[in-house]
Amino acid sequence: RMAEAYYNRGVVALLDGRTEQAIPDLSRAGELGFYRAYNLIKQAKKTLK
């Protein structure tokens, strides 16, 4: 349940243009077992380059 909360907060941050704030939340979601968060991290990091 916490993993989903971190994921959702990360997604909201991404949609709001706050990529650097989104990545730690998405990473934590992945660590907690919400593995699809890692795909979003990869995409988000591309936008930072």
Coordinates of C-alpha atoms in Angstrom, one line a residue:
R1 CA 0.0 0.0 0.0
M2 CA 2.8 2.4 0.8
A3 CA 4.5 1.6 -2.5
E4 CA 1.4 2.7 -4.4
A5 CA 1.3 5.9 -2.4
Y6 CA 4.9 6.7 -3.3
Y7 CA 4.2 5.8 -6.9
N8 CA 1.2 8.1 -7.1
R9 CA 3.0 11.0 -5.4
G10 CA 5.8 10.5 -7.9
V11 CA 3.4 10.5 -10.9
V12 CA 1.7 13.7 -9.7
A13 CA 5.1 15.4 -9.3
L14 CA 6.0 14.3 -12.9
L15 CA 2.8 15.6 -14.2
D16 CA 3.4 18.9 -12.4
G17 CA 6.9 19.2 -14.0
R18 CA 8.8 18.4 -10.8
T19 CA 10.9 15.6 -12.2
E20 CA 13.7 15.9 -9.6
Q21 CA 11.2 15.5 -6.8
A22 CA 9.4 12.7 -8.5
I23 CA 12.4 10.4 -8.9
P24 CA 13.0 9.7 -5.1
D25 CA 9.3 8.8 -4.6
L26 CA 9.3 6.6 -7.7
S27 CA 12.5 4.9 -6.5
R28 CA 11.0 4.2 -3.1
A29 CA 8.0 2.7 -4.7
G30 CA 10.2 0.4 -6.7
E31 CA 12.1 -0.6 -3.6
L32 CA 8.8 -1.4 -1.9
G33 CA 7.8 -3.7 -4.8
F34 CA 6.0 -1.4 -7.2
Y35 CA 8.4 -2.3 -10.0
R36 CA 6.7 -0.4 -12.8
A37 CA 8.0 2.7 -11.1
Y38 CA 11.4 2.0 -12.5
N39 CA 10.1 2.4 -16.1
L40 CA 8.9 5.9 -15.2
I41 CA 12.3 6.7 -13.6
K42 CA 14.0 5.8 -16.8
Q43 CA 11.7 8.1 -18.8
A44 CA 12.0 10.9 -16.3
K45 CA 15.8 10.8 -16.3
K46 CA 15.7 11.3 -20.1
T47 CA 13.9 14.6 -19.7
L48 CA 16.6 15.9 -17.3
K49 CA 19.3 15.5 -20.0

